[in-house]
Coordinates of N, CA and C in Angstrom, one line a residue:
X1 N -24.0 -11.6 2.7 CA -22.7 -10.3 3.2 C -22.2 -10.4 1.5
X2 N -21.4 -9.1 1.5 CA -21.2 -9.1 0.4 C -19.3 -8.3 0.6
X3 N -18.4 -8.5 0.0 CA -16.9 -8.5 0.3 C -17.1 -6.5 -0.2
X4 N -16.5 -6.1 0.4 CA -16.6 -4.5 0.5 C -15.3 -4.1 0.8
X5 N -14.9 -2.6 -0.3 CA -13.6 -1.7 -0.1 C -14.5 -0.5 0.6
X6 N -14.0 -0.1 1.4 CA -14.2 0.9 1.9 C -12.7 1.8 2.1
X7 N -13.2 3.2 1.7 CA -12.4 3.8 1.6 C -12.6 5.2 2.3
X8 N -11.6 5.9 2.9 CA -11.7 6.9 4.1 C -10.7 7.9 3.7
X9 N -10.8 9.4 3.3 CA -9.9 10.0 3.4 C -9.8 11.8 3.7
X10 N -9.7 12.3 4.5 CA -9.7 13.5 4.9 C -8.7 14.3 5.6
X11 N -8.8 15.5 6.1 CA -7.9 16.2 7.2 C -7.6 15.2 8.4
X12 N -6.4 14.9 9.0 CA -6.3 14.3 10.1 C -6.7 15.0 11.3
X13 N -7.8 13.9 12.5 CA -7.8 14.4 13.4 C -8.0 13.3 14.4
X14 N -7.9 13.5 15.8 CA -8.0 12.7 16.9 C -9.6 12.2 16.6
X15 N -9.4 10.5 16.8 CA -10.6 9.7 16.9 C -11.4 9.4 15.3
X16 N -10.5 9.3 14.4 CA -11.1 9.3 12.9 C -11.3 7.7 12.8
X17 N -10.2 7.1 13.3 CA -10.3 5.7 13.2 C -11.5 5.2 14.0
X18 N -11.4 5.8 15.2 CA -12.9 5.2 16.2 C -14.0 5.2 15.7
X19 N -14.0 6.5 15.3 CA -15.1 7.0 14.1 C -16.0 5.9 13.2
X20 N -15.2 5.9 12.5 CA -15.1 5.2 11.3 C -15.4 3.3 11.6
X21 N -14.6 2.8 12.7 CA -14.6 1.8 12.8 C -15.8 1.6 13.9
X22 N -16.0 2.6 14.6 CA -17.7 2.0 15.4 C -19.0 2.0 14.7
X23 N -18.7 3.0 13.5 CA -19.8 2.9 12.7 C -20.0 1.5 12.0
X24 N -18.7 1.0 11.3 CA -18.6 -0.5 10.9 C -19.2 -1.7 12.0
X25 N -18.7 -1.9 13.4 CA -18.9 -2.3 14.0 C -20.4 -2.6 14.5
X26 N -20.8 -1.5 14.3 CA -22.5 -1.3 14.5 C -23.3 -2.0 13.5
X27 N -22.5 -2.3 12.2 CA -23.7 -3.1 11.1 C -22.9 -4.6 11.3
X28 N -21.9 -4.9 12.0 CA -21.7 -6.3 12.2 C -20.5 -6.6 11.6
X29 N -20.1 -5.7 10.7 CA -19.1 -6.1 10.1 C -17.6 -6.3 10.7
X30 N -16.8 -7.2 10.1 CA -15.6 -7.7 10.8 C -14.5 -7.3 10.0
X31 N -13.4 -6.1 10.4 CA -12.5 -5.7 9.4 C -11.4 -7.0 9.0
X32 N -11.4 -6.9 7.9 CA -10.2 -8.1 7.4 C -8.9 -7.8 6.8
X33 N -9.2 -6.9 6.0 CA -7.7 -6.1 5.9 C -7.6 -4.9 5.8
X34 N -6.6 -4.0 6.4 CA -6.8 -2.4 6.1 C -5.4 -2.2 6.1
X35 N -5.0 -1.1 5.8 CA -4.2 -0.2 5.9 C -4.7 1.4 6.1
X36 N -3.9 1.9 7.0 CA -4.4 3.4 7.4 C -3.2 4.2 7.9
X37 N -3.0 5.4 7.5 CA -1.6 6.3 7.4 C -2.1 8.1 7.2
X38 N -1.1 8.5 7.5 CA -1.0 10.1 7.3 C -0.1 10.6 6.1
X39 N -1.0 11.3 5.5 CA 0.0 11.9 4.3 C -0.4 13.4 4.2
X40 N 0.8 14.0 4.6 CA 0.7 15.3 4.3 C -0.3 15.9 5.3
X41 N -0.5 15.5 6.6 CA -1.8 15.7 7.8 C -3.1 15.4 6.8
X42 N -3.0 14.7 6.3 CA -4.6 14.3 5.5 C -4.5 12.5 6.0
X43 N -5.6 11.8 6.5 CA -5.9 10.4 6.9 C -6.4 9.9 5.8
X44 N -5.7 8.7 5.7 CA -6.0 7.4 4.5 C -6.4 6.6 4.8
X45 N -7.2 6.0 5.0 CA -7.4 4.1 5.2 C -8.2 3.5 4.2
X46 N -7.7 2.5 4.1 CA -8.4 1.5 3.1 C -9.0 0.2 4.0
X47 N -9.9 -0.3 3.6 CA -10.4 -1.6 4.1 C -11.3 -2.6 3.5
X48 N -11.0 -3.7 3.9 CA -11.8 -4.5 3.2 C -12.4 -5.4 4.4
X49 N -13.3 -5.6 4.0 CA -14.5 -6.3 4.9 C -15.7 -6.9 4.5
X50 N -16.2 -7.8 5.1 CA -17.5 -8.2 4.9 C -18.5 -7.9 5.4
X51 N -19.7 -7.3 4.7 CA -20.8 -7.1 5.6 C -22.1 -6.4 4.4
X52 N -22.8 -6.0 4.7 CA -24.1 -5.6 4.3 C -24.2 -4.5 3.2
X53 N -23.8 -4.1 2.3 CA -23.5 -2.9 1.4 C -24.3 -1.8 2.0
X54 N -25.6 -2.0 1.7 CA -26.3 -0.4 2.6 C -26.4 -0.2 3.4
X55 N -26.4 -1.1 4.5 CA -26.1 -0.7 6.0 C -24.6 0.2 6.1
X56 N -23.7 -0.8 5.7 CA -22.3 0.0 5.7 C -22.3 1.3 5.3
X57 N -22.8 1.6 3.8 CA -22.9 2.8 3.5 C -23.7 4.0 4.2
X58 N -24.8 3.5 4.7 CA -25.6 4.4 5.4 C -25.2 4.9 6.7
X59 N -24.5 3.9 7.4 CA -23.7 3.8 9.0 C -22.7 4.8 8.8
X60 N -21.9 5.3 7.7 CA -20.9 5.8 7.4 C -21.6 7.6 7.1
X61 N -22.5 7.6 6.5 CA -23.1 8.9 6.1 C -22.8 9.9 7.3
X62 N -23.0 9.6 8.2 CA -22.8 10.9 9.2 C -21.9 11.8 9.1
X63 N -20.2 10.5 8.5 CA -19.0 11.2 8.4 C -18.5 11.6 7.4
X64 N -19.6 11.5 6.4 CA -19.2 12.2 5.0 C -19.2 13.7 4.8
X65 N -19.6 14.6 5.7 CA -18.8 16.1 5.4 C -17.5 16.3 5.6
X66 N -17.1 16.0 6.8 CA -15.8 16.2 6.6 C -14.6 15.2 6.0
X67 N -15.1 14.2 5.7 CA -14.4 13.1 5.0 C -15.3 12.0 3.8
X68 N -14.0 12.4 2.9 CA -14.5 11.6 1.5 C -14.5 10.1 1.9
X69 N -16.0 9.2 1.5 CA -15.8 8.2 1.9 C -16.6 7.4 0.9
X70 N -15.8 6.5 0.3 CA -16.3 5.3 -0.6 C -16.5 4.1 0.2
X71 N -17.5 3.5 -0.4 CA -17.8 1.9 -0.1 C -18.2 1.2 -1.6
X72 N -17.5 0.5 -1.9 CA -18.2 -0.6 -3.3 C -18.0 -1.8 -2.9
X73 N -18.9 -2.8 -3.6 CA -18.3 -4.1 -3.6 C -17.5 -4.8 -4.3
X74 N -16.6 -5.5 -4.0 CA -15.6 -6.2 -4.4 C -15.8 -7.6 -5.3
X75 N -15.4 -7.9 -6.0 CA -15.6 -9.2 -6.9 C -15.2 -10.3 -6.1
X76 N -15.0 -11.6 -6.5 CA -14.5 -12.6 -5.7 C -13.2 -12.3 -5.2
X77 N -12.9 -13.0 -4.1 CA -11.2 -12.8 -3.6 C -10.1 -13.6 -4.6
X78 N -9.4 -12.5 -4.8 CA -8.3 -13.4 -5.7 C -7.3 -13.3 -4.8
X79 N -7.2 -14.7 -4.4 CA -5.7 -14.9 -3.3 C -4.6 -14.8 -4.1
X80 N -3.6 -13.8 -3.8 CA -2.1 -13.6 -4.0 C -1.2 -14.9 -3.7
X81 N -1.2 -15.6 -4.8 CA 0.1 -16.7 -4.9 C 1.4 -16.1 -4.9
X82 N 2.0 -16.2 -3.5 CA 3.8 -15.7 -3.7 C 4.1 -16.0 -5.0
X83 N 5.2 -15.1 -5.6 CA 5.8 -15.5 -6.8 C 7.0 -16.3 -6.3
X84 N 7.6 -15.8 -5.1 CA 9.1 -16.4 -4.7 C 9.2 -15.8 -3.3
X85 N 10.8 -15.4 -3.3 CA 11.2 -15.0 -1.9 C 10.8 -13.6 -1.9
X86 N 10.6 -13.2 -0.9 CA 10.1 -11.6 -0.4 C 11.7 -11.0 -0.5
X87 N 11.6 -9.4 -0.7 CA 12.6 -9.1 -0.5 C 12.1 -7.7 -0.3
X88 N 12.9 -6.8 0.8 CA 12.8 -5.3 1.0 C 13.7 -4.6 0.0
X89 N 13.2 -3.5 -0.3 CA 13.7 -2.2 -1.5 C 13.1 -0.9 -0.7
X90 N 14.7 -0.3 -0.6 CA 14.7 0.7 0.1 C 15.5 1.8 -1.4
X91 N 15.2 2.7 -1.2 CA 15.4 4.1 -2.0 C 15.5 5.6 -1.2
X92 N 16.6 5.9 -1.1 CA 16.9 7.3 -0.3 C 17.5 8.6 -1.2
X93 N 17.1 9.4 -1.1 CA 17.8 10.7 -2.1 C 17.1 11.8 -1.9
X94 N 17.9 12.8 -2.9 CA 17.0 13.8 -3.0 C 15.5 13.8 -4.0
X95 N 14.7 14.4 -3.6 CA 13.9 14.5 -3.9 C 13.8 14.7 -5.8
X96 N 13.0 14.1 -6.6 CA 12.8 14.6 -7.9 C 11.3 13.7 -8.6
X97 N 10.7 14.2 -9.7 CA 10.2 13.2 -9.9 C 10.5 12.1 -11.3
X98 N 9.7 10.7 -10.8 CA 10.2 9.9 -11.8 C 10.7 8.8 -10.8
X99 N 11.2 8.7 -9.5 CA 11.7 7.6 -8.7 C 11.2 6.5 -9.2
X100 N 9.7 6.8 -8.3 CA 8.7 5.5 -8.3 C 8.6 5.0 -9.8
X101 N 8.0 5.7 -10.4 CA 8.1 4.8 -11.4 C 9.4 4.2 -12.4
X102 N 10.3 4.7 -12.2 CA 11.9 4.1 -12.5 C 12.0 3.2 -11.8
X103 N 11.9 2.9 -10.5 CA 12.3 1.8 -9.6 C 11.2 0.7 -9.7
X104 N 10.0 1.2 -10.2 CA 9.4 -0.1 -9.9 C 9.2 -0.9 -11.2
X105 N 9.4 0.2 -12.3 CA 9.8 -0.5 -13.5 C 10.7 -1.8 -13.4
X106 N 11.8 -1.7 -12.9 CA 13.0 -2.6 -12.9 C 12.6 -3.7 -12.3
X107 N 11.7 -3.7 -11.3 CA 11.2 -4.5 -10.4 C 10.2 -5.3 -11.3
X108 N 9.3 -4.5 -12.2 CA 8.6 -5.3 -13.2 C 9.1 -5.8 -14.2
X109 N 10.2 -5.8 -14.8 CA 10.5 -5.9 -15.7 C 11.6 -7.2 -15.3
X110 N 11.6 -7.4 -14.1 CA 12.5 -8.8 -13.7 C 11.0 -9.8 -13.1
X111 N 10.2 -9.5 -13.7 CA 8.7 -10.2 -13.0 C 8.7 -10.4 -11.8
X112 N 8.8 -9.3 -10.6 CA 8.4 -8.8 -10.0 C 7.1 -8.3 -9.4
X113 N 6.7 -8.4 -8.3 CA 5.5 -7.8 -8.0 C 5.8 -7.4 -6.7
X114 N 5.1 -5.6 -6.6 CA 5.3 -4.6 -5.2 C 4.0 -5.4 -4.2
X115 N 4.2 -5.9 -3.2 CA 3.1 -6.2 -2.3 C 2.7 -5.1 -1.1
X116 N 3.7 -4.2 -0.9 CA 3.6 -2.9 -0.3 C 4.7 -2.0 -0.8
X117 N 4.0 -1.0 -0.6 CA 5.2 0.7 -1.0 C 4.4 1.8 0.1
X118 N 5.7 2.5 0.4 CA 5.3 3.6 1.1 C 6.3 4.1 0.5
X119 N 5.9 5.7 0.9 CA 6.9 7.0 0.1 C 6.8 8.3 1.4
X120 N 8.2 9.0 1.6 CA 8.0 10.0 2.4 C 8.8 10.9 1.9
X121 N 8.5 11.9 2.1 CA 9.5 13.5 2.1 C 9.6 14.3 3.2
X122 N 10.5 14.5 3.3 CA 11.1 14.9 4.9 C 12.4 16.1 4.3
X123 N 11.6 17.5 4.1 CA 12.7 18.0 3.6 C 12.6 18.2 2.1
X124 N 14.1 17.8 1.6 CA 14.4 17.6 0.5 C 14.7 15.9 0.4
X125 N 15.2 15.2 1.3 CA 14.8 13.6 1.7 C 14.0 12.9 1.0
X126 N 13.8 12.2 0.0 CA 13.0 11.5 -0.4 C 13.1 9.9 -0.2
X127 N 12.1 8.9 0.7 CA 12.8 7.6 1.0 C 11.4 6.7 0.8
X128 N 11.7 6.0 -0.1 CA 11.0 4.7 -0.7 C 11.2 3.4 0.1
X129 N 10.2 2.5 0.7 CA 10.5 1.5 0.6 C 9.3 0.5 0.6
X130 N 9.7 -0.9 0.3 CA 8.6 -1.5 -0.8 C 9.1 -3.3 -0.2
X131 N 7.8 -3.8 0.1 CA 8.0 -5.2 0.0 C 7.8 -5.7 -1.3
X132 N 8.7 -6.4 -1.7 CA 8.8 -7.0 -3.3 C 8.8 -8.7 -3.4
X133 N 8.3 -9.0 -4.3 CA 8.4 -10.8 -4.4 C 8.9 -10.6 -5.8
X134 N 9.9 -11.9 -5.7 CA 10.5 -11.8 -6.8 C 10.6 -13.4 -7.1
X135 N 10.4 -13.7 -8.8 CA 10.2 -15.3 -9.1 C 11.4 -16.0 -8.8
X136 N 11.6 -17.0 -8.6 CA 12.4 -17.9 -8.4 C 13.6 -17.5 -9.7
X137 N 13.0 -17.6 -11.0 CA 13.7 -17.0 -12.0 C 14.4 -16.1 -12.2
X138 N 14.1 -14.9 -11.6 CA 15.0 -13.4 -11.5 C 16.2 -13.4 -11.6
X139 N 16.6 -13.2 -12.4 CA 18.0 -12.8 -12.0 C 18.7 -11.9 -11.1
X140 N 19.3 -12.3 -10.0 CA 19.1 -11.2 -9.0 C 20.6 -10.1 -9.2
X141 N 21.5 -10.9 -10.0 CA 22.6 -9.9 -10.0 C 22.3 -8.9 -11.3
X142 N 21.6 -9.2 -12.2 CA 21.1 -8.6 -13.1 C 19.4 -7.3 -12.8
X143 N 19.5 -7.6 -12.0 CA 18.1 -6.8 -11.2 C 19.2 -5.6 -10.5
X144 N 19.8 -6.4 -9.4 CA 20.8 -5.0 -9.0 C 21.6 -4.4 -9.6
X145 N 22.1 -4.8 -10.5 CA 22.7 -4.0 -11.4 C 22.0 -2.9 -12.3
X146 N 20.7 -3.1 -12.7 CA 20.3 -2.3 -13.3 C 19.4 -1.5 -12.3
X147 N 19.1 -1.8 -10.8 CA 18.6 -1.0 -9.9 C 19.6 0.0 -9.5
X148 N 20.9 -0.1 -9.6 CA 22.0 0.5 -9.5 C 22.5 1.7 -10.5
X149 N 22.0 1.3 -12.1 CA 22.1 2.1 -13.1 C 21.2 3.2 -12.6
X150 N 20.2 2.8 -12.5 CA 18.7 3.8 -12.4 C 18.9 4.5 -11.3
X151 N 19.2 4.1 -10.2 CA 19.6 4.8 -9.0 C 20.8 6.0 -9.2
X152 N 21.5 5.7 -10.1 CA 22.9 6.5 -10.4 C 22.2 7.7 -11.1
X153 N 21.4 7.3 -12.0 CA 20.5 8.4 -13.0 C 19.6 9.2 -12.4
X154 N 19.2 8.5 -11.5 CA 18.2 9.5 -10.3 C 19.1 10.1 -9.4
X155 N 20.3 9.9 -9.0 CA 21.0 10.4 -8.1 C 20.7 10.1 -6.4
X156 N 20.0 9.0 -6.1 CA 19.5 8.5 -5.5 C 20.5 7.1 -5.1
X157 N 20.1 6.7 -3.8 CA 20.8 5.2 -3.2 C 19.7 4.2 -3.1
X158 N 20.3 2.9 -3.3 CA 18.7 1.9 -3.6 C 19.6 0.7 -2.9
X159 N 19.1 -0.3 -2.2 CA 19.2 -1.3 -1.9 C 17.8 -2.4 -1.7
X160 N 18.5 -3.5 -2.2 CA 17.6 -4.5 -2.6 C 18.0 -5.8 -1.4
X161 N 17.2 -6.2 -0.6 CA 17.8 -7.4 0.4 C 16.6 -8.5 0.6
X162 N 17.1 -9.5 1.1 CA 15.8 -10.8 1.4 C 15.5 -10.1 2.6
X163 N 14.0 -10.5 2.6 CA 13.1 -10.1 3.9 C 12.8 -11.5 4.4
X164 N 12.3 -11.4 5.9 CA 11.8 -12.3 6.2 C 9.9 -12.6 5.9
X165 N 9.8 -13.9 5.5 CA 8.7 -14.3 5.1 C 7.7 -13.8 6.3
X166 N 6.5 -13.7 6.2 CA 5.3 -12.9 7.5 C 4.4 -14.0 7.4
X167 N 4.4 -15.2 6.6 CA 3.6 -16.4 6.5 C 3.5 -17.0 8.3
X168 N 2.2 -17.2 8.6 CA 2.0 -17.8 10.0 C 1.8 -19.1 9.8

């Protein structure tokens, strides 16, 4: 059994998730990690699973006309060791190029890592939400001030607040 990464992208329609997951379960695959979303009327899915590469690829073949599907073998799993406390970052304001790049650069400059990020454009309103981990050495006051300056330059609002940990 290989560790596999499966991506699926295509125009949205009812039943895509059922079609893909039914094809996978037919090969004995168990979904380990996944994310699925709609982006401007297009469905996007990423799955990590363990299974036989050739069988998985063949099982998904009938769906390839309408969907762009990739299956690739992943290397050994690298556990993400938490850097420190989790935070929620939110940004909202008028849409313009550079929001994601500028805000994520501020997080990176503080030694933080982004574990999940989502953006939505609704009319002219741009909304970014992200889960962020910051090392204990991060200077929160300096980071907040840097985010405020960056947000002011971009004409958006920004909030960074502690989040609840999702450890089980």
